[in-house]
Coordinates of C-alpha atoms and ligand atoms in Angstrom, one line a residue:
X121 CA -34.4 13.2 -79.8
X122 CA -31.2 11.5 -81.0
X123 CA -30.6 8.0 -80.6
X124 CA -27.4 6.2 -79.1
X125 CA -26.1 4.9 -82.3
X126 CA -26.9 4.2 -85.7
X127 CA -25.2 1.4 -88.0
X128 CA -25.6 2.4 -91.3
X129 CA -26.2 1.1 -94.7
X130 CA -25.4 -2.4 -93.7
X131 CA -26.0 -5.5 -94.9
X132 CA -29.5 -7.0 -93.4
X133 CA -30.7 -10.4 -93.8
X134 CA -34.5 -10.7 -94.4
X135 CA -36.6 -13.0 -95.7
X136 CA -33.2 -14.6 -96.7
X137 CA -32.3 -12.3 -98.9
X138 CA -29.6 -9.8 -98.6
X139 CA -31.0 -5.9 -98.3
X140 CA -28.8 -2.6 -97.5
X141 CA -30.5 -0.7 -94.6
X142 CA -29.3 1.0 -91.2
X143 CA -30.1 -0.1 -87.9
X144 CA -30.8 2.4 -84.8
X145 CA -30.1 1.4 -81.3
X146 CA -31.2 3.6 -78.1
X147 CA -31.0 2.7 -74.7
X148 CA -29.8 -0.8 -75.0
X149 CA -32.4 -1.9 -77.7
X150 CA -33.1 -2.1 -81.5
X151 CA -35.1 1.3 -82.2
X152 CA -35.6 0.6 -86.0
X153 CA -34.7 0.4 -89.2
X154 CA -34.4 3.0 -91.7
X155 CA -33.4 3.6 -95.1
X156 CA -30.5 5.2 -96.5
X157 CA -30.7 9.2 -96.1
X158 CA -33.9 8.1 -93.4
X159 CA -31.9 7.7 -90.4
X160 CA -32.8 9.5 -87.3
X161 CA -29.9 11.9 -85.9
X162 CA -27.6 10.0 -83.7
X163 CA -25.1 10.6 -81.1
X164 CA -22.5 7.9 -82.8
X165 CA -22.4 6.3 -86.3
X166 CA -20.8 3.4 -87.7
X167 CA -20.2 2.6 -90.9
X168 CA -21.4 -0.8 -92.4
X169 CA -20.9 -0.2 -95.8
X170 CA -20.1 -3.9 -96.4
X171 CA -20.3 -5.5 -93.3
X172 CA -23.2 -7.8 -92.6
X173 CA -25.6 -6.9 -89.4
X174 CA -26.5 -9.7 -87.8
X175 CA -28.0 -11.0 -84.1
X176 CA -25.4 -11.5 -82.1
X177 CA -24.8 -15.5 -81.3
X178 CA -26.2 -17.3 -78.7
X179 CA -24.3 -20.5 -77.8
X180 CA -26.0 -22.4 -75.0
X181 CA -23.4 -24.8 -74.6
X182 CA -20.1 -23.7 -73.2
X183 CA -17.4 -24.5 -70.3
X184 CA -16.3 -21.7 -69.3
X185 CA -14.3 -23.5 -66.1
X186 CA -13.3 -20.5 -63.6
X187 CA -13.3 -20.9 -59.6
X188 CA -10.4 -23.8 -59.4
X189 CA -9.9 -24.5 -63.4
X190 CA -9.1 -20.8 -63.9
X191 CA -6.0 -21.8 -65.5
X192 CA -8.4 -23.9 -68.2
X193 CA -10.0 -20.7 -68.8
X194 CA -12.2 -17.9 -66.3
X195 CA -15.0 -15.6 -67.3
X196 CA -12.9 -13.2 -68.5
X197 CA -11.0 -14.7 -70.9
X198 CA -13.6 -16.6 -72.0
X199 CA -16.5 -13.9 -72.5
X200 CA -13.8 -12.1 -74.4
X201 CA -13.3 -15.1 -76.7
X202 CA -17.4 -15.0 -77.0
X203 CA -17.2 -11.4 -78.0
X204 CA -14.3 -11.5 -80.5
X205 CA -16.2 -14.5 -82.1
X206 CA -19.5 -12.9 -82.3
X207 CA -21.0 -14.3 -79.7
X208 CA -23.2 -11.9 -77.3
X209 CA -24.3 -14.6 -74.9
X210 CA -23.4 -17.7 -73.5
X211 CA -24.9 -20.5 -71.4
X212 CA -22.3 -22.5 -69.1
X213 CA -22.6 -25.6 -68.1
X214 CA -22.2 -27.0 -64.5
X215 CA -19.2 -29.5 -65.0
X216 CA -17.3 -26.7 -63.4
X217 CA -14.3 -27.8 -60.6
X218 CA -16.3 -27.2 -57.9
X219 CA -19.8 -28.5 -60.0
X220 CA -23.2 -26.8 -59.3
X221 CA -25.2 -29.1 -57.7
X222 CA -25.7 -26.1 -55.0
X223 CA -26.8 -22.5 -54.6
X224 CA -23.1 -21.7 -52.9
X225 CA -21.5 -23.0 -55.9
X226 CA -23.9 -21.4 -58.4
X227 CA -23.8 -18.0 -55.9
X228 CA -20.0 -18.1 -56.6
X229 CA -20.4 -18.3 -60.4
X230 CA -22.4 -16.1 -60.8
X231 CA -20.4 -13.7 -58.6
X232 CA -17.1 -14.1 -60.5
X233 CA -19.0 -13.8 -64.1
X234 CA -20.5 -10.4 -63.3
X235 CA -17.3 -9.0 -62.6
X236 CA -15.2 -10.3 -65.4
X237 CA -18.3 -10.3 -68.1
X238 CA -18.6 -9.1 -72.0
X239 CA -21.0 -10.2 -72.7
X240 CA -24.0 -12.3 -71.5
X241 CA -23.7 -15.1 -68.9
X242 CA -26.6 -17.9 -68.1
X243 CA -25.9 -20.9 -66.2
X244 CA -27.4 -24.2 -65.8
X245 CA -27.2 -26.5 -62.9
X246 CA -26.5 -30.3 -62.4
X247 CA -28.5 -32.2 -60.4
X248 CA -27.9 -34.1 -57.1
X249 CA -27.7 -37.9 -56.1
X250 CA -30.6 -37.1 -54.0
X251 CA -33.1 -35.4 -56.1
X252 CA -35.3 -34.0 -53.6
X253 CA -32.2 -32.1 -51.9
X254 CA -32.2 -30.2 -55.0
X255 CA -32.1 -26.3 -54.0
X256 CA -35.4 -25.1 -55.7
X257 CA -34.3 -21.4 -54.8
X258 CA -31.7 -22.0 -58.0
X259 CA -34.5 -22.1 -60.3
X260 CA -34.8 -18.4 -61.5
X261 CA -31.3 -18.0 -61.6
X262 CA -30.4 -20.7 -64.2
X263 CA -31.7 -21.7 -68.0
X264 CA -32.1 -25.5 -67.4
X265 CA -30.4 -28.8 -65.5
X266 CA -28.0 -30.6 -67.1
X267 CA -27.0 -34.2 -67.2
X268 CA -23.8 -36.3 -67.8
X269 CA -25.1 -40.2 -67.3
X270 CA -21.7 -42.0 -68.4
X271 CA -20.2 -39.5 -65.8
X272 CA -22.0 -38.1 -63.1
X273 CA -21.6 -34.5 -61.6
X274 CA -22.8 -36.3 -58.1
X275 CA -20.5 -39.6 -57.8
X276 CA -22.2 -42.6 -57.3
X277 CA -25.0 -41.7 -59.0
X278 CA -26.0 -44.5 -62.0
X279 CA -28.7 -43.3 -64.6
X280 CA -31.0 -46.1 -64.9
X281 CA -34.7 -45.1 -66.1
X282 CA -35.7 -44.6 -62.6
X283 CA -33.4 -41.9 -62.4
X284 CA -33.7 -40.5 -65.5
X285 CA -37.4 -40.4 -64.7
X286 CA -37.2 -38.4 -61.4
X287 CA -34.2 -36.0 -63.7
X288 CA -37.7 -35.4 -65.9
X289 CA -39.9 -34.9 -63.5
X290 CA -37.6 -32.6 -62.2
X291 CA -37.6 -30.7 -65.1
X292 CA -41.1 -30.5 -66.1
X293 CA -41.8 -29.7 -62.1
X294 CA -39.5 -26.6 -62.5
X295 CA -40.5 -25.5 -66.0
X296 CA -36.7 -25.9 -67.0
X297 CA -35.6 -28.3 -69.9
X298 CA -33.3 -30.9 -69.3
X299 CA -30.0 -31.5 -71.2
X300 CA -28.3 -34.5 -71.3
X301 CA -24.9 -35.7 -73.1
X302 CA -26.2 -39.2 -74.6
X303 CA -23.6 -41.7 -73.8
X304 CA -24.8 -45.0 -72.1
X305 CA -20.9 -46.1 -71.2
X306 CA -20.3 -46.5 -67.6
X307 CA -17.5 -44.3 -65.5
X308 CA -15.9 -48.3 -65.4
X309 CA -15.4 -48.6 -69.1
X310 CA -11.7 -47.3 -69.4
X311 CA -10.3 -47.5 -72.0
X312 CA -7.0 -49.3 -72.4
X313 CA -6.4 -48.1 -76.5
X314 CA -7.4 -45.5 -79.1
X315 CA -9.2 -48.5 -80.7
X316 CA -11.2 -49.2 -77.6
X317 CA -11.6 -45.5 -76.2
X318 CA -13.6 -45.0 -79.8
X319 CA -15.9 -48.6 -79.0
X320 CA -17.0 -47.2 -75.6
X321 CA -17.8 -43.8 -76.5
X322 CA -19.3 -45.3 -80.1
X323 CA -22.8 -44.1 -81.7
X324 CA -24.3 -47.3 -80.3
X325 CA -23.6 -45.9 -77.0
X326 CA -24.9 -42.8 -78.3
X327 CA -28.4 -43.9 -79.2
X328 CA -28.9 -46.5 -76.6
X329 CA -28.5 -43.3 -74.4
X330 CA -31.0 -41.1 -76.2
X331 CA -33.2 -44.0 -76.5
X332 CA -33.7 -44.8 -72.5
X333 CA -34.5 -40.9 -72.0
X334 CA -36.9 -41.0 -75.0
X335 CA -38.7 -44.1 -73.3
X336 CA -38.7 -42.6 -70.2
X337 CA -40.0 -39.5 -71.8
X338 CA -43.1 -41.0 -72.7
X339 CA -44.7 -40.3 -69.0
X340 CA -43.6 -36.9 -68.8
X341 CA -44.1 -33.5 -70.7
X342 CA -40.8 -32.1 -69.6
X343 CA -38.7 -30.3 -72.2
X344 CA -35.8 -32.9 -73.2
X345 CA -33.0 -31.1 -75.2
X346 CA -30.3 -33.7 -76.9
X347 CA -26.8 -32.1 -76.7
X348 CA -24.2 -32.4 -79.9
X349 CA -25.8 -35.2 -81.8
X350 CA -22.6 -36.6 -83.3
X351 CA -23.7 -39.9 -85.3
X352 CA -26.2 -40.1 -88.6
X353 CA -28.6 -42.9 -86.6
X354 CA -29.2 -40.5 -83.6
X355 CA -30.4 -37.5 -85.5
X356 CA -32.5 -40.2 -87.7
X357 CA -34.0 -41.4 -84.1
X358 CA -34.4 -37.7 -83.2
X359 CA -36.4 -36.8 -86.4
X360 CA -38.5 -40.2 -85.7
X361 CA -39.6 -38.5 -82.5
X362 CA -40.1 -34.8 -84.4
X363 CA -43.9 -35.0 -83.3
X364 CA -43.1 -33.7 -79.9
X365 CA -42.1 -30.0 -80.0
X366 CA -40.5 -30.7 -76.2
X367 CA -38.0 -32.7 -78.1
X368 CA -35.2 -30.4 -79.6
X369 CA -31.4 -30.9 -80.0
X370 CA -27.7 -29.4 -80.8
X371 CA -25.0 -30.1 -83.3
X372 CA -21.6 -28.6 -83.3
X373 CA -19.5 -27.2 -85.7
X374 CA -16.9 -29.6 -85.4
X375 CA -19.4 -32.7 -85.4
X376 CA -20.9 -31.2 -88.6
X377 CA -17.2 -30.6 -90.3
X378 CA -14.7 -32.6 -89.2
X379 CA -14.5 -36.5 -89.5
X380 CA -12.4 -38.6 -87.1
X381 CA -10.4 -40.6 -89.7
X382 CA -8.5 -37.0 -90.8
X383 CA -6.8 -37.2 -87.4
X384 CA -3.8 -39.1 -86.5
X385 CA -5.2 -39.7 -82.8
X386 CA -1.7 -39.3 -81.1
X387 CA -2.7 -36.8 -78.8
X388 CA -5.7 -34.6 -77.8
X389 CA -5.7 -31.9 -80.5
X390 CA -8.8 -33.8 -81.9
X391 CA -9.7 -35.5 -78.7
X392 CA -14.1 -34.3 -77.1
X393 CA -16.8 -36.5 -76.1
X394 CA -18.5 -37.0 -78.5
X395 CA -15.7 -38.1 -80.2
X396 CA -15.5 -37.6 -84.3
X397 CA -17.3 -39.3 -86.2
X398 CA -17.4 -41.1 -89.9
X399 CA -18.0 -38.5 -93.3
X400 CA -21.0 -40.6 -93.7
X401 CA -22.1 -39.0 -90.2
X402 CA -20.8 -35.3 -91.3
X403 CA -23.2 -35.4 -94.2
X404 CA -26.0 -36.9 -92.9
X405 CA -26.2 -34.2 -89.7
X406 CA -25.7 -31.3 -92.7
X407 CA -28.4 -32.8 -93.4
X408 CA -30.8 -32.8 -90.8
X409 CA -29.7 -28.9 -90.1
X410 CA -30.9 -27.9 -93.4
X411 CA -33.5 -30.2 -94.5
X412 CA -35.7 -32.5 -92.1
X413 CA -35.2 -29.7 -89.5
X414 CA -34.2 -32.3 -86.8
X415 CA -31.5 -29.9 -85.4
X416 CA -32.7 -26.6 -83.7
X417 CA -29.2 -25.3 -83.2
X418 CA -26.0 -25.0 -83.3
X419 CA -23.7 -24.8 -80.5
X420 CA -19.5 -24.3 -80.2
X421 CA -19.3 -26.8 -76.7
X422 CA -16.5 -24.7 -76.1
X423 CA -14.0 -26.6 -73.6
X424 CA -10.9 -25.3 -72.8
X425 CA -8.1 -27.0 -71.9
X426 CA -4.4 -26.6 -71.3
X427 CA -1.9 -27.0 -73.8
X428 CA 0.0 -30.0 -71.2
X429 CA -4.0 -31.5 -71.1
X430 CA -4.1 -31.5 -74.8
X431 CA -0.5 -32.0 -76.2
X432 CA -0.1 -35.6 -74.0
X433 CA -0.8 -39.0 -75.7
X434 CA -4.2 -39.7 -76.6
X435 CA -5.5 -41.9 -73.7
X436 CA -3.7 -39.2 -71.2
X437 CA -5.1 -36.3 -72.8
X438 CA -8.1 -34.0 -71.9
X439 CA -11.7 -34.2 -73.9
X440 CA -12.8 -31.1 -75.4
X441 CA -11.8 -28.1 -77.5
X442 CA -12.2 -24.7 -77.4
X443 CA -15.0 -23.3 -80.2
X444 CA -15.8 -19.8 -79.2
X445 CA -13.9 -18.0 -81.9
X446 CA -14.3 -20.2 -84.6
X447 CA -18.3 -21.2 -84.7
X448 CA -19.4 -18.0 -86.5
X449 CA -16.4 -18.1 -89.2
X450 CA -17.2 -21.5 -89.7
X451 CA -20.5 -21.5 -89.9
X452 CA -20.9 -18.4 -92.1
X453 CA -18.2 -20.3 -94.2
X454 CA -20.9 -22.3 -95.2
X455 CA -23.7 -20.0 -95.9
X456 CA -21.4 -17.9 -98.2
X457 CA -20.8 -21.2 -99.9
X458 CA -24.5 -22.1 -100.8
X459 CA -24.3 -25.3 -98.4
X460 CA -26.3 -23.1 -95.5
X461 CA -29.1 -21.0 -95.3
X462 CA -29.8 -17.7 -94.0
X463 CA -32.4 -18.8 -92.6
X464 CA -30.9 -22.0 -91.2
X465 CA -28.1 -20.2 -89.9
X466 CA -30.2 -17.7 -87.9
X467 CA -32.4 -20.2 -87.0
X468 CA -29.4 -22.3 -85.6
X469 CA -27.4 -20.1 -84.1
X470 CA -29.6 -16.8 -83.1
X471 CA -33.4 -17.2 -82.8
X472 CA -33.6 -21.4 -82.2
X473 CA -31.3 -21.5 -79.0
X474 CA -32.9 -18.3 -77.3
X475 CA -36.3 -20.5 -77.7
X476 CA -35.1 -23.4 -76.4
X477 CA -34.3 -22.0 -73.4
X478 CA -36.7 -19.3 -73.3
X479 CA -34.2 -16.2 -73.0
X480 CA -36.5 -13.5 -74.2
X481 CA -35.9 -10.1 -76.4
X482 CA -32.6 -12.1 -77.9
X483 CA -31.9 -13.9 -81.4
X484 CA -33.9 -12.0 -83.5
X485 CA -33.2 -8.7 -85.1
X486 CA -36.5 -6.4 -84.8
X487 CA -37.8 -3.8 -82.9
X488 CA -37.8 -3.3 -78.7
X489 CA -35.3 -6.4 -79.0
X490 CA -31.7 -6.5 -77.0
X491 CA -29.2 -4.7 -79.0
X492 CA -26.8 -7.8 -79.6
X493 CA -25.3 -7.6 -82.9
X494 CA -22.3 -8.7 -84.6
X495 CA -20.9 -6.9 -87.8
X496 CA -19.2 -9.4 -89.9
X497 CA -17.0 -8.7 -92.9
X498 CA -16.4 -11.5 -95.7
X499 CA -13.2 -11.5 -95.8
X500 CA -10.6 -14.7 -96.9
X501 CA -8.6 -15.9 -93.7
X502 CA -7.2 -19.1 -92.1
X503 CA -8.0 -20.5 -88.3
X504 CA -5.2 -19.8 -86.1
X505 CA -5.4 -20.8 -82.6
X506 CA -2.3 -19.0 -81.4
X507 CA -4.9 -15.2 -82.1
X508 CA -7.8 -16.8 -79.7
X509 CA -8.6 -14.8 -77.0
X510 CA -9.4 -17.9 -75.1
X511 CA -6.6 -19.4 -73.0
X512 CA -7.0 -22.6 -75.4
X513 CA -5.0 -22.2 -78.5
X514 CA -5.0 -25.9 -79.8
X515 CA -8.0 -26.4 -82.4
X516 CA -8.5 -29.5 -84.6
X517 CA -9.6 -26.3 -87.3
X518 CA -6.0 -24.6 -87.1
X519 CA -5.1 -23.8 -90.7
X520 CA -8.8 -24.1 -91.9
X521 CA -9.6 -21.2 -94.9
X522 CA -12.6 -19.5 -93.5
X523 CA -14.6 -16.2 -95.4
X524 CA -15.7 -14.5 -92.1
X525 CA -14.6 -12.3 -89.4
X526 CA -16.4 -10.6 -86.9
X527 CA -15.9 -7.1 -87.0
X528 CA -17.7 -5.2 -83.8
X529 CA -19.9 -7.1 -80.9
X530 CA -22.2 -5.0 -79.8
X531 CA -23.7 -6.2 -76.6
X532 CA -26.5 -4.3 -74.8
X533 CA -26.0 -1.4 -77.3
X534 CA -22.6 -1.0 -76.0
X535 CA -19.8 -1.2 -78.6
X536 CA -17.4 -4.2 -76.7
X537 CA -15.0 -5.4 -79.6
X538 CA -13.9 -3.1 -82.3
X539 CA -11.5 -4.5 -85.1
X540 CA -9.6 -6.8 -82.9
X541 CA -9.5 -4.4 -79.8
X542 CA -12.1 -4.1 -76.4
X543 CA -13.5 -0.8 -76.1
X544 CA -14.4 -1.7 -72.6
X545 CA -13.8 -3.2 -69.7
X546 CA -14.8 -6.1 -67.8
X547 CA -18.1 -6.0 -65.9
X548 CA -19.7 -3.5 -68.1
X549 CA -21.7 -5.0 -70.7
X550 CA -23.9 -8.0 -71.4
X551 CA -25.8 -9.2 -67.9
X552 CA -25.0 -12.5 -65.5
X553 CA -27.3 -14.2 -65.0
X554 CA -29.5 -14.2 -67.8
X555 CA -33.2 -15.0 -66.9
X556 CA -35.7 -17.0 -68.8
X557 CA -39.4 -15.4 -69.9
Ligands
DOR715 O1 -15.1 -33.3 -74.8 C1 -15.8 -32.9 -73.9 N1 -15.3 -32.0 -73.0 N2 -17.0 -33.4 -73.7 C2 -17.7 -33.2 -72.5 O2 -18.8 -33.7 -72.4 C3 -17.1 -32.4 -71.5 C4 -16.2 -31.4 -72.0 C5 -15.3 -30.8 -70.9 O3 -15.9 -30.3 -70.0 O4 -14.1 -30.7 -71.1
ZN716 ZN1 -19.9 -29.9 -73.3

């Protein structure tokens, strides 16, 4: 019987080292993996002489806006800037315009992203001022509850450790983990300069925030998962408390790469929460990706903005910017230049977040697993914002020499992005929502 497709004589990563073998795919999943000449007959071939075969990536942090911030970015665009960058699933988060802090709101999410989909879609949820009118019947539908204390999805809400407490309890009633931006500034703190928008949102505020969930933590066995660590002292605090396994946390690309004093700070091209940090901070979270293991994984916190949002003066302008198509060229930009494992990398950005959320049959490239691959050439480019398939073209990484690009997504088995074209349409491939095990 012939299989779907066959990827042959590729580039295959294992046990870090780099092997040429073919990969078969049949009815959605990874069949095996052959040798050259071995392969089983097929109804399609590619080619991967040269190209790397890799797990697709699975970012499990990303805005992808819709419903009334469509003009931020929707589904559509923004799955498609996940498949051109390699990336066959994403998790979104709730700070959506309407948020989800209801089973309407998440209902209409979901709705929307199985229409417009590439590739895979999960959701979390916020969670409401009053904890127990949280709508349990969200739980299978989402991947975990996420938390914003220095700005609450529910106004009025203040995250004191009571709160914080009942958020965990929460949590570890529902088998989810909880996320949580650490940042103990209050909505009150505005700031008034560039100087004093830095001081509020500073690595103090940072780890004073980390360190009221970690005492409240104590109590509970609830999964707590640390989103983009930004300063050197909070992944030092993070590797203190290593012990627990229900501890695990997130660095970005741009956290890991970029350091605030290269900016001028005039407007928003460099502007997110966390803000930049020093090189000292750069370093040291390299650092804790590749040698104290304190980071389980990488994330792009992808959040799109419009060019008027991001080209006002600093103060005015909007937090965030868009990462989907540059994480994996950046990312593999380090591997290919010996600062990065293999093995880190997949760890970070394939097989770690799929078990921190528990998504099952994803990450990994093996047998009976989701057919969710990348093929990725080395190739010399430069970042340009104005080729993103997102609707946010502004990046703080415009101009930046990279030595990937993804090739062909493969999502489901189904070929979605083929040198810089989609071979399908929207609402085809990939599945909304994606379910834990
Ligand atoms: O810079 C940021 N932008 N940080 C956040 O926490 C939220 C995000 C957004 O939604 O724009
Ligand atoms: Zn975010």
């Amino acid at each position: 019987m012939a299989v779907d497709l066959v990827l042959s004589d590729g580039i295959l990563i294992v046990n870090d080292r780099e092997t040429v073998q073919s990969l078969a795919i049949d009815r959605g999943k990874i069949q095996g993996f052959y040798k050259h000449g071995k392969e089983p007959a097929s109804r399609k071939t590619l080619d991967c002489r040269g190209l790397y075969i890799l797990p697709g990536l699975i970012d499990i942090h990303v805005h992808l806006r819709d419903l009334n911030q469509s003009y931020k970015e929707d589904y559509e665009s923004g799955t498609m800037a996940a498949a051109a960058g390699g990336i066959t699933t994403v998790v979104d988060m709730p700070n959506s315009d309407p948020p989800v802090l209801s089973r309407e709101v998440l209902d209409r999410k979901i709705k929307s992203a199985t229409s417009k989909r590439y590739v895979n879609v999960g959701f979390y949820s916020g969670i409401p001022k009053d904890i127990k009118s949280f709508d349990t019947s969200m739980v299978p539908d989402i991947l975990g509850l996420k938390v914003y204390p220095h700005s609450p999805l529910a106004k009025g809400t203040i995250y004191d450790s009571k709160r914080i407490r009942a958020c965990l309890g929460l949590a570890r009633r529902h088998n989810l983990p909880l996320l949580f931006h650490p940042d103990s500034s209050d909505k009150t703190d505005i700031a008034t300069s560039k100087e004093e928008f830095f001081l509020i949102h500073s690595c103090e505020s940072e780890i004073k925030s980390l360190q009221m969930f970690l005492d409240a933590k104590v109590e509970y066995e609830a999964k707590l998962h640390v989103c983009h660590v930004s300063c050197a002292a909070t992944a030092r605090l993070i590797i203190e408390h290593r012990a627990e396994h229900t501890l695990t946390a997130e660095v970005t690309p741009h956290h890991m790469l970029l350091s605030g004093g290269d900016f001028p700070h005039s407007d928003g091209h460099a502007k997110m929460l966390p803000p930049l940090r020093s090189p000292y901070d750069t370093k040291m979270l390299a650092q804790a990706l590749c040698q104290k293991c304190a980071i389980d994984c990488v994330v792009s916190d992808h959040a799109p903005h419009s060019n008027n949002e991001k080209t006002a003066p600093f103060l005015e302008a909007a937090s965030g910017i868009p990462g989907l198509e540059t994480m994996l060229p950046l990312m593999l930009t380090e591997v290919f230049e010996g600062r990065i494992s293999w093995i880190d990398f997949l760890r970070c950005c394939c097989s770690g977040p799929a078990a921190i959320l528990g998504i099952p049959n994803k990450g990994i490239l093996a047998e009976g697993y989701d057919a969710d691959i990348v093929l990725v050439r080395r190739q010399e480019r430069y970042i340009t914002g104005t080729e993103f398939y997102s609707k946010a073209k502004i990046t703080p990484f415009e101009g930046r020499h990279v030595l990937a690009k993804p090739i062909t997504t493969i999502v489901g088995g189904e070929i979605v992005y083929h040198e810089g074209a989609f071979n399908v349409g929207p609402g085809i491939a990939g599945r909304v929502p994606i379910r834990k095990i």
